[in-house]
Amino acid sequence: MFFCHFLYSQIDSFFSFAKDRFCTLELLKNSIMAIIKTATVSIKQEIDGRIHF
């Protein structure tokens, strides 16, 4: 009985760790995408601005 409980707690802690990891990766991915989008927009505006003048 004790062993099963120990095993369960290990698995549980692993899953919570993995979930935290996944959330961190998701946040990282979202922020990178946002940075790329912002950079693309500013570069596009820069190019458009040069074409107009």
Short mmCIF file of N, CA and C in Angstrom, two decimals:
data_model
loop_
_atom_site.label_atom_id
_atom_site.label_comp_id
_atom_site.label_asym_id
_atom_site.label_seq_id
_atom_site.Cartn_x
_atom_site.Cartn_y
_atom_site.Cartn_z
N MET A 1 0.83 -1.20 0.00
CA MET A 1 0.00 0.00 0.00
C MET A 1 0.88 1.26 0.00
N PHE A 2 1.86 1.26 0.87
CA PHE A 2 2.76 2.42 0.94
C PHE A 2 3.47 2.65 -0.40
N PHE A 3 3.91 1.53 -1.00
CA PHE A 3 4.64 1.63 -2.26
C PHE A 3 3.77 2.25 -3.35
N CYS A 4 2.50 1.82 -3.42
CA CYS A 4 1.58 2.38 -4.41
C CYS A 4 1.41 3.88 -4.19
N HIS A 5 1.27 4.27 -2.94
CA HIS A 5 1.11 5.69 -2.62
C HIS A 5 2.36 6.47 -3.03
N PHE A 6 3.52 5.91 -2.74
CA PHE A 6 4.79 6.54 -3.11
C PHE A 6 4.88 6.72 -4.62
N LEU A 7 4.54 5.65 -5.34
CA LEU A 7 4.59 5.67 -6.80
C LEU A 7 3.63 6.73 -7.35
N TYR A 8 2.44 6.77 -6.78
CA TYR A 8 1.44 7.74 -7.22
C TYR A 8 1.93 9.17 -7.00
N SER A 9 2.53 9.41 -5.84
CA SER A 9 3.01 10.77 -5.56
C SER A 9 4.15 11.16 -6.50
N GLN A 10 4.99 10.19 -6.84
CA GLN A 10 6.07 10.46 -7.79
C GLN A 10 5.51 10.82 -9.16
N ILE A 11 4.55 10.02 -9.61
CA ILE A 11 3.93 10.27 -10.91
C ILE A 11 3.22 11.61 -10.91
N ASP A 12 2.52 11.89 -9.82
CA ASP A 12 1.78 13.15 -9.68
C ASP A 12 2.73 14.34 -9.75
N SER A 13 3.84 14.27 -9.03
CA SER A 13 4.79 15.39 -9.04
C SER A 13 5.44 15.53 -10.42
N PHE A 14 5.68 14.40 -11.08
CA PHE A 14 6.24 14.47 -12.42
C PHE A 14 5.28 15.16 -13.38
N PHE A 15 3.99 14.81 -13.28
CA PHE A 15 3.02 15.42 -14.18
C PHE A 15 2.85 16.90 -13.92
N SER A 16 2.86 17.30 -12.66
CA SER A 16 2.73 18.73 -12.37
C SER A 16 3.97 19.48 -12.88
N PHE A 17 5.14 18.85 -12.76
CA PHE A 17 6.37 19.44 -13.29
C PHE A 17 6.27 19.58 -14.81
N ALA A 18 5.80 18.51 -15.46
CA ALA A 18 5.69 18.52 -16.91
C ALA A 18 4.68 19.58 -17.36
N LYS A 19 3.60 19.72 -16.60
CA LYS A 19 2.59 20.71 -16.94
C LYS A 19 3.16 22.12 -16.82
N ASP A 20 3.90 22.38 -15.74
CA ASP A 20 4.54 23.68 -15.56
C ASP A 20 5.51 23.96 -16.70
N ARG A 21 6.27 22.93 -17.07
CA ARG A 21 7.22 23.03 -18.16
C ARG A 21 6.50 23.39 -19.45
N PHE A 22 5.39 22.69 -19.69
CA PHE A 22 4.63 22.91 -20.92
C PHE A 22 4.08 24.32 -20.96
N CYS A 23 3.56 24.80 -19.83
CA CYS A 23 3.03 26.16 -19.76
C CYS A 23 4.14 27.17 -20.04
N THR A 24 5.32 26.92 -19.50
CA THR A 24 6.45 27.81 -19.72
C THR A 24 6.82 27.84 -21.20
N LEU A 25 6.86 26.66 -21.82
CA LEU A 25 7.17 26.58 -23.24
C LEU A 25 6.12 27.29 -24.07
N GLU A 26 4.86 27.12 -23.68
CA GLU A 26 3.75 27.77 -24.39
C GLU A 26 3.89 29.29 -24.30
N LEU A 27 4.20 29.79 -23.10
CA LEU A 27 4.39 31.23 -22.92
C LEU A 27 5.56 31.73 -23.75
N LEU A 28 6.64 30.96 -23.74
CA LEU A 28 7.82 31.32 -24.51
C LEU A 28 7.49 31.40 -25.99
N LYS A 29 6.78 30.38 -26.48
CA LYS A 29 6.39 30.34 -27.89
C LYS A 29 5.51 31.53 -28.24
N ASN A 30 4.55 31.83 -27.38
CA ASN A 30 3.64 32.96 -27.63
C ASN A 30 4.39 34.28 -27.66
N SER A 31 5.33 34.46 -26.74
CA SER A 31 6.08 35.72 -26.71
C SER A 31 6.99 35.84 -27.93
N ILE A 32 7.57 34.72 -28.36
CA ILE A 32 8.41 34.74 -29.56
C ILE A 32 7.57 35.09 -30.78
N MET A 33 6.39 34.49 -30.88
CA MET A 33 5.49 34.79 -31.99
C MET A 33 5.10 36.26 -31.99
N ALA A 34 4.83 36.81 -30.80
CA ALA A 34 4.46 38.22 -30.68
C ALA A 34 5.61 39.12 -31.12
N ILE A 35 6.82 38.77 -30.72
CA ILE A 35 8.00 39.55 -31.11
C ILE A 35 8.19 39.52 -32.62
N ILE A 36 8.04 38.33 -33.21
CA ILE A 36 8.19 38.20 -34.66
C ILE A 36 7.13 39.02 -35.38
N LYS A 37 5.89 38.94 -34.88
CA LYS A 37 4.80 39.69 -35.50
C LYS A 37 5.07 41.19 -35.43
N THR A 38 5.51 41.66 -34.29
CA THR A 38 5.82 43.09 -34.11
C THR A 38 6.95 43.52 -35.03
N ALA A 39 7.99 42.69 -35.10
CA ALA A 39 9.13 43.01 -35.97
C ALA A 39 8.70 43.04 -37.42
N THR A 40 7.87 42.08 -37.83
CA THR A 40 7.40 42.03 -39.21
C THR A 40 6.60 43.27 -39.56
N VAL A 41 5.73 43.68 -38.65
CA VAL A 41 4.91 44.87 -38.88
C VAL A 41 5.78 46.11 -38.99
N SER A 42 6.76 46.26 -38.10
CA SER A 42 7.61 47.46 -38.13
C SER A 42 8.49 47.48 -39.37
N ILE A 43 8.97 46.31 -39.80
CA ILE A 43 9.77 46.23 -41.03
C ILE A 43 8.91 46.59 -42.24
N LYS A 44 7.70 46.07 -42.25
CA LYS A 44 6.77 46.35 -43.34
C LYS A 44 6.47 47.85 -43.41
N GLN A 45 6.25 48.48 -42.25
CA GLN A 45 5.99 49.92 -42.21
C GLN A 45 7.21 50.70 -42.71
N GLU A 46 8.38 50.22 -42.33
CA GLU A 46 9.63 50.85 -42.77
C GLU A 46 9.73 50.81 -44.29
N ILE A 47 9.47 49.65 -44.87
CA ILE A 47 9.53 49.49 -46.32
C ILE A 47 8.47 50.35 -47.00
N ASP A 48 7.25 50.32 -46.48
CA ASP A 48 6.17 51.14 -47.05
C ASP A 48 6.52 52.62 -46.97
N GLY A 49 7.11 53.04 -45.85
CA GLY A 49 7.50 54.43 -45.68
C GLY A 49 8.55 54.85 -46.70
N ARG A 50 9.49 53.96 -47.01
CA ARG A 50 10.53 54.28 -47.99
C ARG A 50 9.96 54.34 -49.40
N ILE A 51 8.97 53.50 -49.67
CA ILE A 51 8.37 53.50 -51.00
C ILE A 51 7.59 54.80 -51.22
N HIS A 52 6.91 55.28 -50.18
CA HIS A 52 6.09 56.48 -50.32
C HIS A 52 6.92 57.73 -50.55
N PHE A 53 8.13 57.77 -49.97
CA PHE A 53 8.92 59.00 -50.08
C PHE A 53 9.79 59.00 -51.32
#
